[in-house]
Coordinates of C-alpha atoms in Angstrom, one line a residue:
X1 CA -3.0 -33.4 12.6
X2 CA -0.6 -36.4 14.4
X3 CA -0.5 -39.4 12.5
X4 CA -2.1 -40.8 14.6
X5 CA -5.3 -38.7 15.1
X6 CA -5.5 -38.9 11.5
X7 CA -5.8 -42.7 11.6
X8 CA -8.1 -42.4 14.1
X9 CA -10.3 -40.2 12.3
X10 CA -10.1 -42.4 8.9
X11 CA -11.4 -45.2 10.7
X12 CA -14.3 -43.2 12.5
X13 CA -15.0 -41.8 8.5
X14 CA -14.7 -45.3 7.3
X15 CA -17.1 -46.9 9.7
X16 CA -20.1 -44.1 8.7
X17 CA -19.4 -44.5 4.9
X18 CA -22.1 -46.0 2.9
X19 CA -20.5 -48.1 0.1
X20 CA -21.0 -45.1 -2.5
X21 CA -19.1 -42.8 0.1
X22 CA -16.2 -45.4 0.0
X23 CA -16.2 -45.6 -3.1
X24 CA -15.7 -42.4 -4.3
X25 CA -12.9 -41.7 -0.8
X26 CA -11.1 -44.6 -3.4
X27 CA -10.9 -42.1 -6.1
X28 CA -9.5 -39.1 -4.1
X29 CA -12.1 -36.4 -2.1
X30 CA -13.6 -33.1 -3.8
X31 CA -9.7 -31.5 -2.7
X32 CA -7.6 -34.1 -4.0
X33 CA -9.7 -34.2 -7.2
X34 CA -9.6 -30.7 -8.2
X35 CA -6.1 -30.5 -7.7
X36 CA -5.5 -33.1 -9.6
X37 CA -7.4 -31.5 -12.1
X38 CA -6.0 -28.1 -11.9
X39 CA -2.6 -29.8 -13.5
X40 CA -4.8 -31.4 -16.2
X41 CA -4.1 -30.3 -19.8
X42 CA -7.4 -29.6 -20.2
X43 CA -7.5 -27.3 -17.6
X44 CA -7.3 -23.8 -18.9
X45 CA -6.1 -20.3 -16.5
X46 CA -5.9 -17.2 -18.0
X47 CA -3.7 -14.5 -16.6
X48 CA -4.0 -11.0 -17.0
X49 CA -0.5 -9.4 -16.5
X50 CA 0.9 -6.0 -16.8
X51 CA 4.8 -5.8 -17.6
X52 CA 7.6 -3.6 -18.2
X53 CA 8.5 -3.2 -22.0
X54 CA 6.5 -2.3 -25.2
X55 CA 5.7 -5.9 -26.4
X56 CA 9.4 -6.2 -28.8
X57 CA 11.7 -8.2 -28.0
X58 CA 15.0 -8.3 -30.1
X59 CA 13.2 -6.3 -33.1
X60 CA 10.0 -8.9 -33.4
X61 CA 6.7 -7.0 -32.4
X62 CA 5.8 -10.3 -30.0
X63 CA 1.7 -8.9 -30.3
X64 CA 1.5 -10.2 -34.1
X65 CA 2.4 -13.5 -32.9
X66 CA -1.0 -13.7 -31.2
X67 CA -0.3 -16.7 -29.1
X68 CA 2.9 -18.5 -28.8
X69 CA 4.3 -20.7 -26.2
X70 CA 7.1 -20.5 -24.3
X71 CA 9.2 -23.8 -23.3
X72 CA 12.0 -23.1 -20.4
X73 CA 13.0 -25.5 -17.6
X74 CA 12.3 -23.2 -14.7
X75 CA 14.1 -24.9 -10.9
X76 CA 12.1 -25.2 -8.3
X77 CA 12.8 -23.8 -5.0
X78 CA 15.5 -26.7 -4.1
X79 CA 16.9 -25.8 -7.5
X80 CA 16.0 -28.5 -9.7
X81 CA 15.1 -27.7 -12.9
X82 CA 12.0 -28.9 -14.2
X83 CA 10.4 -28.3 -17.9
X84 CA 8.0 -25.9 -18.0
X85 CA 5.9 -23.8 -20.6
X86 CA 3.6 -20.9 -21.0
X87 CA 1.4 -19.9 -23.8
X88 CA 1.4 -15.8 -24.0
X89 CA -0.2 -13.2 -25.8
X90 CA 1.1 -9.7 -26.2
X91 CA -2.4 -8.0 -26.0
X92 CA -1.2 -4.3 -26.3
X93 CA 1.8 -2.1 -25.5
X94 CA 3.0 1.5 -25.2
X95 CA 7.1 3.1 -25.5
X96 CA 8.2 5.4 -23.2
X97 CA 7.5 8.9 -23.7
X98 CA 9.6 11.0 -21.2
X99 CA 7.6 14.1 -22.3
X100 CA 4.1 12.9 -21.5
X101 CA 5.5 10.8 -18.6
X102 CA 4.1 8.0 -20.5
X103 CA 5.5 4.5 -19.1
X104 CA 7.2 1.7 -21.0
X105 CA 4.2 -1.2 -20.8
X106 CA 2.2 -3.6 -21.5
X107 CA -0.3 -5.9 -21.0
X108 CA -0.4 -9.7 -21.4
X109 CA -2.1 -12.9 -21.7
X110 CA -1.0 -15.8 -19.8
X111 CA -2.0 -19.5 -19.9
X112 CA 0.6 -22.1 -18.1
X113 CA 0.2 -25.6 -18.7
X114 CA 2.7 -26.6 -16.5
X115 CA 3.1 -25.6 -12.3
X116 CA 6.2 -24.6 -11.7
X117 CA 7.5 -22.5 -9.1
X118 CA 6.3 -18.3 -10.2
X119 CA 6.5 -19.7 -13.7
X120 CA 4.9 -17.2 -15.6
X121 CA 7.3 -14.4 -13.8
X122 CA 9.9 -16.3 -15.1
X123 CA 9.4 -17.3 -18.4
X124 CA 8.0 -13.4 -19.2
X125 CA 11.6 -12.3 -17.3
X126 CA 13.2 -14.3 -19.4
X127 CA 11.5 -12.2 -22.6
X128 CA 12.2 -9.4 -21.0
X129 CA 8.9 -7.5 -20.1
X130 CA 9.3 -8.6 -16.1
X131 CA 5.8 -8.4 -14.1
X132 CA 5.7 -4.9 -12.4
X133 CA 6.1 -5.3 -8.9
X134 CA 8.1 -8.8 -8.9
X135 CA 10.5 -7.9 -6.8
X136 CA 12.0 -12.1 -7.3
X137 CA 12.6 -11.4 -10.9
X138 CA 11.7 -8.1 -11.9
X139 CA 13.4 -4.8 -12.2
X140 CA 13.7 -3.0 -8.8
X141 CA 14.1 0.5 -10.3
X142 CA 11.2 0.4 -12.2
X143 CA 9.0 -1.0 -9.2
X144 CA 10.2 1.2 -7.2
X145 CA 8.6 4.1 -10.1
X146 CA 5.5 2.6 -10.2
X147 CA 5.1 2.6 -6.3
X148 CA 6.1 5.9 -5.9
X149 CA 5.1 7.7 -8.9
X150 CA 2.4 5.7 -10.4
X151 CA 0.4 4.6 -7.4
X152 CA 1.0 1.2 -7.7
X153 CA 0.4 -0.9 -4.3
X154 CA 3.3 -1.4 -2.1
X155 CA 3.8 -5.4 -2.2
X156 CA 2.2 -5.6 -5.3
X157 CA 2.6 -8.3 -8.3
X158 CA 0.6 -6.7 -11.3
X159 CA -0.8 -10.7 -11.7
X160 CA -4.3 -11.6 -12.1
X161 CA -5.9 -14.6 -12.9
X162 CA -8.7 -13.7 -14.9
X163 CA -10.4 -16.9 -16.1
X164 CA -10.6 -20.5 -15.1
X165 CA -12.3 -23.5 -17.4
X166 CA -12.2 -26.7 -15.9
X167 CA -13.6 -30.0 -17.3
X168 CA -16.5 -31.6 -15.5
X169 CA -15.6 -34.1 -12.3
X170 CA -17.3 -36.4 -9.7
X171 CA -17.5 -33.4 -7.1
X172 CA -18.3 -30.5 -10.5
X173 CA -20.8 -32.5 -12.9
X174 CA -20.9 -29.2 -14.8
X175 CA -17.4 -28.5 -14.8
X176 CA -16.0 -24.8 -14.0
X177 CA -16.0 -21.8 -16.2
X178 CA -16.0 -18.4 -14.4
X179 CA -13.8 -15.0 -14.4
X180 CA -13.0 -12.3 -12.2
X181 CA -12.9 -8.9 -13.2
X182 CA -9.6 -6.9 -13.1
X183 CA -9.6 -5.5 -9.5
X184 CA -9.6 -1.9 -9.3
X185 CA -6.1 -0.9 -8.2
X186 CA -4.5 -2.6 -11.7
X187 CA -7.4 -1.2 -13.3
X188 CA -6.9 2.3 -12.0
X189 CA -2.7 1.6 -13.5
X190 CA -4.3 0.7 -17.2
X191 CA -6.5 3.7 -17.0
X192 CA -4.3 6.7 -15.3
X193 CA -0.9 5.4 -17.3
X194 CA -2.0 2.8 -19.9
X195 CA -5.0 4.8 -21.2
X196 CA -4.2 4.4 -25.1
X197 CA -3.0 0.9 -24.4
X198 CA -6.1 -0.2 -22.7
X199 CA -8.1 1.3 -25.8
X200 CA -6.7 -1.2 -27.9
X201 CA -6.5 -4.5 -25.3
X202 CA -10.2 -4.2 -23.9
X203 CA -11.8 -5.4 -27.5
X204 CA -9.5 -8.4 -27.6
X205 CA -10.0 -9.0 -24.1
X206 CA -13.7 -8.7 -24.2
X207 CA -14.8 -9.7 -27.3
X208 CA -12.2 -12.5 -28.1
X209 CA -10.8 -14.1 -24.7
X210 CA -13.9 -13.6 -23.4
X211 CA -13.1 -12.0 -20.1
X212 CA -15.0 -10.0 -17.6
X213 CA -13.1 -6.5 -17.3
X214 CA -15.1 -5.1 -14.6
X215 CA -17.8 -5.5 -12.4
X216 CA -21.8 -5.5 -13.3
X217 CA -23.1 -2.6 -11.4
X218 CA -26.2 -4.1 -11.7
X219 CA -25.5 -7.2 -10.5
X220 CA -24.8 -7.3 -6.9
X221 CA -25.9 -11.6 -7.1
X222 CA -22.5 -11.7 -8.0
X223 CA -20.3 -10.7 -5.8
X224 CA -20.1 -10.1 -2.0
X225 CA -18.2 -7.3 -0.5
X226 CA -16.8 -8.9 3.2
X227 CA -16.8 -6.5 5.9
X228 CA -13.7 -5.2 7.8
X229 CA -13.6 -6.8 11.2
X230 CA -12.4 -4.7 14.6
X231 CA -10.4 -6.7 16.9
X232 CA -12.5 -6.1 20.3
X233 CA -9.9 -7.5 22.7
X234 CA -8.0 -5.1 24.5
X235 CA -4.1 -5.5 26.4
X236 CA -4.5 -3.3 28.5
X237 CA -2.7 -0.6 26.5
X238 CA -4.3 3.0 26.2
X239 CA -8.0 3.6 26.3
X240 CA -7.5 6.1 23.2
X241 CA -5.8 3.4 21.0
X242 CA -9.7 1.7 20.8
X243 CA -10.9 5.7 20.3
X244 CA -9.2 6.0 17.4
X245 CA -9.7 2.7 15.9
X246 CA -13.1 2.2 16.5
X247 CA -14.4 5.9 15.2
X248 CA -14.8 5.8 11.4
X249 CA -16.4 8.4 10.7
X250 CA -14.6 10.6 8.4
X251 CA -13.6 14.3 8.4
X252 CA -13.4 16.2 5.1
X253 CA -10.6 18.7 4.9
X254 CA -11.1 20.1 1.2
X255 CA -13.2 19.0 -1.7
X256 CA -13.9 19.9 -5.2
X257 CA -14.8 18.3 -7.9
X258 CA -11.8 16.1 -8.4
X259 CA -10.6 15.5 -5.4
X260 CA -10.8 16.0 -1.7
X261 CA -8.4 16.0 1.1
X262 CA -9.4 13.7 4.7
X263 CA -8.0 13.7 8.0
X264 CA -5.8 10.5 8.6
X265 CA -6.2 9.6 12.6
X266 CA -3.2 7.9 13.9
X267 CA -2.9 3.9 14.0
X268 CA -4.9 3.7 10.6
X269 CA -3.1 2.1 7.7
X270 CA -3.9 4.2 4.2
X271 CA -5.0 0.6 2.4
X272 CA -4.1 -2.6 3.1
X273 CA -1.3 -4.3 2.0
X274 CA 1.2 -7.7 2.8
X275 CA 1.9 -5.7 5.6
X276 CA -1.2 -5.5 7.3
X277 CA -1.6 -9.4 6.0
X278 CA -4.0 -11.6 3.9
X279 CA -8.1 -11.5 4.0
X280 CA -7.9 -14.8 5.7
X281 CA -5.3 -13.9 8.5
X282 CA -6.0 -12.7 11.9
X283 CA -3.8 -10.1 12.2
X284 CA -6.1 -8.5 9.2
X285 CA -9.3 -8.5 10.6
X286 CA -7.6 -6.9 13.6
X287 CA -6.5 -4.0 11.6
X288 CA -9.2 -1.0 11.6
X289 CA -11.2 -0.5 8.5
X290 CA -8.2 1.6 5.8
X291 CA -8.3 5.2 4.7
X292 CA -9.3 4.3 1.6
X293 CA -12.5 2.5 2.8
X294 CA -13.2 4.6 5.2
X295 CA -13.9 6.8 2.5
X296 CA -15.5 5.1 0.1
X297 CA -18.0 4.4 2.5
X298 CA -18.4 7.9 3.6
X299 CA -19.1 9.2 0.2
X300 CA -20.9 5.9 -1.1
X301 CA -23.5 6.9 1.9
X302 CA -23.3 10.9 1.2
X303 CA -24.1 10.3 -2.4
X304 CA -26.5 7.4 -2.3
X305 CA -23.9 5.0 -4.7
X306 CA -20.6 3.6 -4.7
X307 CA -17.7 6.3 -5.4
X308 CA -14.5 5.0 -5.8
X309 CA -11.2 7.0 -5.0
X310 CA -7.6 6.4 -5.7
X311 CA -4.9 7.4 -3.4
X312 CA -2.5 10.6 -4.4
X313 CA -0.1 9.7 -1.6
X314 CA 0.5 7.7 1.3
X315 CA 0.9 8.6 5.1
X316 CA 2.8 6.2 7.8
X317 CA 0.5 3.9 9.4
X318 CA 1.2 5.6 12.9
X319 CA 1.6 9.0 11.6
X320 CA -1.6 11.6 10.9
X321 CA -2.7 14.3 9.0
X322 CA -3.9 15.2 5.6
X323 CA -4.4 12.6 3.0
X324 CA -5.5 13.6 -0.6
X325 CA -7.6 11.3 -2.7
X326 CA -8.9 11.7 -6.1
X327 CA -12.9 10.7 -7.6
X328 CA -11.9 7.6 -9.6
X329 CA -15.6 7.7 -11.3
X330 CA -14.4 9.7 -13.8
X331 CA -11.1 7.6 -15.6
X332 CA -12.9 7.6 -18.8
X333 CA -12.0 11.0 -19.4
X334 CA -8.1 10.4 -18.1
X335 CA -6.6 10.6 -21.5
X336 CA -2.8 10.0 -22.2
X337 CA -2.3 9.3 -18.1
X338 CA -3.4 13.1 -17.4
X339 CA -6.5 12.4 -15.5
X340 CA -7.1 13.8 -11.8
X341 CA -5.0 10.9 -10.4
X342 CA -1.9 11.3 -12.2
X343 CA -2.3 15.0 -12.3
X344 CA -2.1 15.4 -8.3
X345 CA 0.7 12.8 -7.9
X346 CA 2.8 15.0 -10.0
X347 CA 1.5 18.3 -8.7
X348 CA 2.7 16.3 -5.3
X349 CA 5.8 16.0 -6.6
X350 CA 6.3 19.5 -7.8
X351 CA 9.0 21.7 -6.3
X352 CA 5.9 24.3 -6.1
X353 CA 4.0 22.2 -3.3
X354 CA 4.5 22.5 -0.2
X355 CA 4.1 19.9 2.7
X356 CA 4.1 20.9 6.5
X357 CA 4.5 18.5 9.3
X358 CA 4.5 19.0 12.8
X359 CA 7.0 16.3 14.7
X360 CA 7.7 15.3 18.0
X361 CA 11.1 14.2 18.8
X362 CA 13.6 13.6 21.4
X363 CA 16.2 15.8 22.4
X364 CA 16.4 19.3 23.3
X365 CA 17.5 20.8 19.8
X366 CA 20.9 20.8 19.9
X367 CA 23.4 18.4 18.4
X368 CA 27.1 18.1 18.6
X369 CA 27.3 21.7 20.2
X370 CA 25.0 23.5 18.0
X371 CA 21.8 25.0 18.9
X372 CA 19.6 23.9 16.4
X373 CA 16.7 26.1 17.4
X374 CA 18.4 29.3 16.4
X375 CA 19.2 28.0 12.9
X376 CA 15.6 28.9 11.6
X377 CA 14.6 27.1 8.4
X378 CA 17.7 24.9 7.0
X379 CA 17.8 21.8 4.8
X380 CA 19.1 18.1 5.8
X381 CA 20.2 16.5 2.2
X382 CA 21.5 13.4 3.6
X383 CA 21.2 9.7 1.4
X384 CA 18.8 7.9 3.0
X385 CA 17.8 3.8 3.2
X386 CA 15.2 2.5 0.8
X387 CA 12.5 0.0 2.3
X388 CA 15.6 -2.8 1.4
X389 CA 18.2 -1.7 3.4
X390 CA 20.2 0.2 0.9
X391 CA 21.6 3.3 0.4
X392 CA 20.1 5.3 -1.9
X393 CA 22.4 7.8 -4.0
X394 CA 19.6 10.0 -5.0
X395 CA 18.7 13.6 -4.5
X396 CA 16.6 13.5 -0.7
X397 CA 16.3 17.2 0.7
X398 CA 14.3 17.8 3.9
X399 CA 13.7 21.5 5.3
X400 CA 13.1 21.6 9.0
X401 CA 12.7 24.1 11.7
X402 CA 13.8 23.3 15.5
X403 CA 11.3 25.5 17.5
X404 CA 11.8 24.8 21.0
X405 CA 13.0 21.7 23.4
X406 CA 12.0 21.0 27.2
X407 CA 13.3 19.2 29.9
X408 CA 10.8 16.6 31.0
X409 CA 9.2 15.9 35.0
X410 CA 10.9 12.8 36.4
X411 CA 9.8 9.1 35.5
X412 CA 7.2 7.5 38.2
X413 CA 9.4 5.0 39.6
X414 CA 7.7 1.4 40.5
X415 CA 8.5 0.5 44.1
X416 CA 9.7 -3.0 43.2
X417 CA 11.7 -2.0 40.4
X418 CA 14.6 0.6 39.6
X419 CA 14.4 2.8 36.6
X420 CA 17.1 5.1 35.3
X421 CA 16.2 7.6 33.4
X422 CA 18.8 8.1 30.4
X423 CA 20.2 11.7 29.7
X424 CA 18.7 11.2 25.9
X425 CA 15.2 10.6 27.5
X426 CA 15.2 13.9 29.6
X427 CA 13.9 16.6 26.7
X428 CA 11.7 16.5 23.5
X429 CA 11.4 19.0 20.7
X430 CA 8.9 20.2 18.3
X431 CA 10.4 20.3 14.9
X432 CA 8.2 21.4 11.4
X433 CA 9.3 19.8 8.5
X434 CA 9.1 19.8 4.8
X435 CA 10.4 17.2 2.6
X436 CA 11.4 18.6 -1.1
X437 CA 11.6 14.9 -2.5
X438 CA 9.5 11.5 -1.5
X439 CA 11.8 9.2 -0.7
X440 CA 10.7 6.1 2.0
X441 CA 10.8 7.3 5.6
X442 CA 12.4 10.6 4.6
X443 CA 11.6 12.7 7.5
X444 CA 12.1 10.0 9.8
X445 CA 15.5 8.7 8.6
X446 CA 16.7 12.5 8.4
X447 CA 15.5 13.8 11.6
X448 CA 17.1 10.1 13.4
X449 CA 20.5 10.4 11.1
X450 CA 23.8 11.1 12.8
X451 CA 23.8 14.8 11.9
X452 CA 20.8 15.3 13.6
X453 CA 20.3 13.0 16.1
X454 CA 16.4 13.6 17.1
X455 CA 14.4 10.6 16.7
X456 CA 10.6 11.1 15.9
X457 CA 8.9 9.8 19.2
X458 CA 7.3 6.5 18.6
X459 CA 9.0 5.9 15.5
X460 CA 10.1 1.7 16.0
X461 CA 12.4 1.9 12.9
X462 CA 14.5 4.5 13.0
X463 CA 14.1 5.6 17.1
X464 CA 14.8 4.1 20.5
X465 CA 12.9 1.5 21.7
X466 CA 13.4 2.4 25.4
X467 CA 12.4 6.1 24.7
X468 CA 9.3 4.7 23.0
X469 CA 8.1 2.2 25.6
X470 CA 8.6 5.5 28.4
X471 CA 6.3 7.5 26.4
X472 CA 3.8 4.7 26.0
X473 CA 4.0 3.2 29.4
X474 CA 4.2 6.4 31.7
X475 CA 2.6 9.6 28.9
X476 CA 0.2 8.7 27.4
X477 CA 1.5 8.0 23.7
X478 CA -0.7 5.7 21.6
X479 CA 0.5 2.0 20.9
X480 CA 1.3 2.0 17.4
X481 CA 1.8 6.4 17.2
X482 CA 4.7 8.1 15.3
X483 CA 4.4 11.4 16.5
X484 CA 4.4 12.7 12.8
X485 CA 1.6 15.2 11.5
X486 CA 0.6 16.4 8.4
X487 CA -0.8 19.5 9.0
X488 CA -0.8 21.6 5.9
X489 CA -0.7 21.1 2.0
X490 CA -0.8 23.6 -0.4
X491 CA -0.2 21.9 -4.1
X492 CA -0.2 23.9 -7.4
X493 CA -2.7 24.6 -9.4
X494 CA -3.8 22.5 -12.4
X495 CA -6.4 21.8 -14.6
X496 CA -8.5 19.8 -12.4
X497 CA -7.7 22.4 -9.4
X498 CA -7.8 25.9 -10.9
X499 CA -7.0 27.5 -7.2
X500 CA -4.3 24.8 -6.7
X501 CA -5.0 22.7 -3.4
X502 CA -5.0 24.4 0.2
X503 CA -5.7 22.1 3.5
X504 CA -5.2 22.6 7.0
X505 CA -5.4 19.5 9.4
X506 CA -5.3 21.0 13.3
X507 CA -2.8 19.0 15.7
X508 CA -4.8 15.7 17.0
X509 CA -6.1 15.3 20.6
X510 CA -3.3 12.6 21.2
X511 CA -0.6 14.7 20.6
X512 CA -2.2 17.9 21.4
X513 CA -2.5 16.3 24.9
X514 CA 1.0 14.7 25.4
X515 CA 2.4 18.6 25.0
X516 CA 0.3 20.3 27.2
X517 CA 0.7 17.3 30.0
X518 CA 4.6 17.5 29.2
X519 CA 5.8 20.3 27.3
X520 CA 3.6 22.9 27.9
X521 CA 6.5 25.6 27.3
X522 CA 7.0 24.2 23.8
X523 CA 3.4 24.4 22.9
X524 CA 3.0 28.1 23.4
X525 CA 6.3 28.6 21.6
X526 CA 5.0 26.6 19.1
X527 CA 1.8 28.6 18.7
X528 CA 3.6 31.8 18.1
X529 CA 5.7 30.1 15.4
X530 CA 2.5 28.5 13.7
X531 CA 1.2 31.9 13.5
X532 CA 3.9 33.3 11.6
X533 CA 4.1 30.8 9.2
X534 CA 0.3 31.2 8.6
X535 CA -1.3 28.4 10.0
X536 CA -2.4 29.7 13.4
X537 CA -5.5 27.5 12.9
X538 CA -3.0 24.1 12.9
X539 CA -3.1 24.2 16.9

């Protein structure tokens, strides 16, 4: 508010006040007084944290010190340094085993009695064992491992505060003493990769801190499960933006015992994130209801009660196709980090799985006087970008298959306005693709790179803008589509998937539509190519 509203309202406050209402604004309101208690000594959080290291530092096993504090001046953000100290406890660690792709962690106890600025991600830097998925003072290689490897959240800090006592006050005559359970996504971490480690930390965790580890399935008095909002306004953008959004209801591709593989519409982010913003914010509750609920929901009503599912891989919010999720019911059988989950991420990986994708991008197909369309199957090996900006020196491979560009009908010019239609924005091509390695925005960045030149249509990172806005605007292209389609998987088999795992997605109505009203020579082309490559029921 103005300053001066706020005097106004003071003096409106002040004049309804009974003297026990003044009297108590004296001593600070229920906000300023929990704050101020918050920083009390006698205030007690407990963290729960999962780190990077084995729980030695220097030779000294740090989990037979039980808990020990930790005094470092930390600065703030303007960079003054302030004292500052954490108690920790070392709960339970695990050393790498390459073998066994075991991972090099732990997990801790954290209680600061100071506030400093991400105090407890500094002070456990500064020993060493950095929170997973701080990307201020962590270890960007090894975040980068979980995220892609170990299915840890994109955006993630692997920091939970578990439990919070507080001493009675004016506004809490009984003070404050309650936890909250580990959520499920660090959970799902302990158990895939941290299995033996979490063996030996739930006891202490339980039995001597005292905390709640997981929900009461029979207690639903507890918590509250908010529901995903739908943004109802429209812009005037396509009608089959809302289609998408609005219908989730979802289609099974495969299932088994361990897993099944669903169809990923367009738009539709996998879970949500920091991208897709905070509970609170607005652009969240204008995001339609994830993948990942979706699901849940779907089975939780098949089955009669909840089933959870983890996430073997992501797809691109605009992009579409098969996405493969695991049961997460059973992670008490997921010994040494070789449960269903972690067993499909690697069978993901493999060099034996295979991953199809259908593209649309512009161009006819051939680049710097080469037809590309006559070169059959060939790889792109290019270095691509991470999600930072930075050129990544690591092995990226991408087969891909130019089947057939087409010049496209003239643009529908506005009477009042003059519109040139570039030479780039004359053609588009259907290209199949499959990626070898998983690095961020492969296909994307490889198809869009200069050796290439053939931007995925719709793709606002690594495309043209004008292109884009032409296809939105004038045919028919969904507002937030990348014309990307995952439209086969086959992974190798494994002990939860004896037969391996083999999932056809057809083409989507969006883009199944945008190449028959455009490119209607490509289509049949690409049908006769589909067919040889097996997968003549794809369109």
């Amino acid at each position: 508010k103005e300053e001066g509203d706020l005097i106004v309202d003071q003096d409106i406050d002040n004049s309804l006040d009974d003297d026990n209402t003044k009297k108590r604004r004296k001593k600070g309101g229920p906000t300023a007084t929990l704050i101020k208690e918050m920083a009390s000594n006698t205030t007690i959080k407990t963290y729960i944290a999962l780190v990077r290291g084995e729980g030695i530092l220097s030779g000294e096993d740090l989990k037979e010190k039980k808990w020990f504090p930790i005094t470092r001046p930390i600065k703030d953000e303007k960079g003054k340094l302030n004292n500052a100290t954490t108690y920790f406890r070392f709960v339970a660690g695990q050393p790498q085993d390459d073998d066994n792709d075991i991972p090099r962690a732990s997990i801790v106890l954290a209680r600061p009695s100071t506030g400093r600025w991400h105090q407890i991600r500094r002070h456990l830097n500064g020993l060493s064992h950095p929170i997973l998925g701080d990307t201020s003072h962590g270890a960007s290689k090894t975040n980068r491992e979980w995220k892609e490897q170990r299915n840890m959240i994109p955006e993630r800090t692997c920091l939970h505060l578990a439990k919070l006592e507080m001493e009675p006050t004016l506004y809490t005559p009984k003070g404050i003493d309650c936890t909250c359970p580990i959520p499920d996504d660090m959970m799902n971490m302990i158990k895939v990769h941290m299995p033996n480690v979490w063996e030996q930390a739930r006891v202490i965790l339980e039995e001597e801190e005292g905390l709640v580890l997981t929900k009461d399935e029979h207690d639903d008095t507890k918590f509250e499960v908010l529901p995903y909002k739908l943004s109802t306004a429209t812009d005037g953008n396509n009608e089959e933006d809302d289609e998408f959004q609005q219908d989730e209801n979802v289609t099974i591709l495969s299932q088994s015992k361990h897993y099944l593989v669903a169809y990923k519409p367009p738009t539709v982010v996998c879970h949500h994130s920091a991208w897709t913003g905070k509970r609170h914010e607005t652009r969240r509750s204008r995001e339609p209801t994830p993948m990942i609920q979706r699901v849940r929901n779907a089975l939780s009503e098949e089955y009669g009660k909840e089933r959870r599912v983890n996430l073997v891989h992501r797809l691109d919010r605009g992009a579409s196709g098969c996405l493969i999720f695991t049961f997460a019911d059973g992670d008490d059988n997921m010994d040494k980090g070789k449960g269903p989950t972690a067993t499909l991420i690697k069978a993901m990986a493999s060099p034996d799985a295979t991953k199809t994708y259908i593209a649309i991008v512009q161009g006819n197909g051939t680049v710097h006087g080469k037809d590309l369309t006559q070169k059959g199957w060939f790889t792109i090996s290019n270095f691509i970008k991470d999600e930072n900006g930075n050129l990544k020196e690591k092995e990226c491979s991408t087969e891909v298959r130019f089947i057939r560009g087409q010049s496209l009908p003239p643009l529908t010019v506005d009477k009042d306005a003059t519109t040139t239609q570039a030479a780039h924005e004359n053609y588009a091509t259907i290209v199949l693709a499959r990626p070898k390695t998983g690095r961020w925005h492969q296909i994307r960045q490889h198809l869009s790179g200069s050796d290439i030149c053939h931007p995925i249509l719709g793709d606002s990172s690594h495309g043209y803008s004008r292109t884009n806005r032409v296809w939105k605007k004038q045919r028919g292209m969904l507002k937030e589509r990348v014309c990307l389609h995952l439209c086969h998987v086959e992974l190798p088999p494994t002990e939860y998937c004896s037969e391996g795992v083999v999932a056809s997605c057809p083409l989507p109505e969006d883009m199944r539509r945008m190449l028959s009203n455009f490119l209607p020579d490509v289509l049949e082309d690409t049908k006769a190519v589909l067919e040889d490559e097996g997968l003549g029921n794809v369109l």
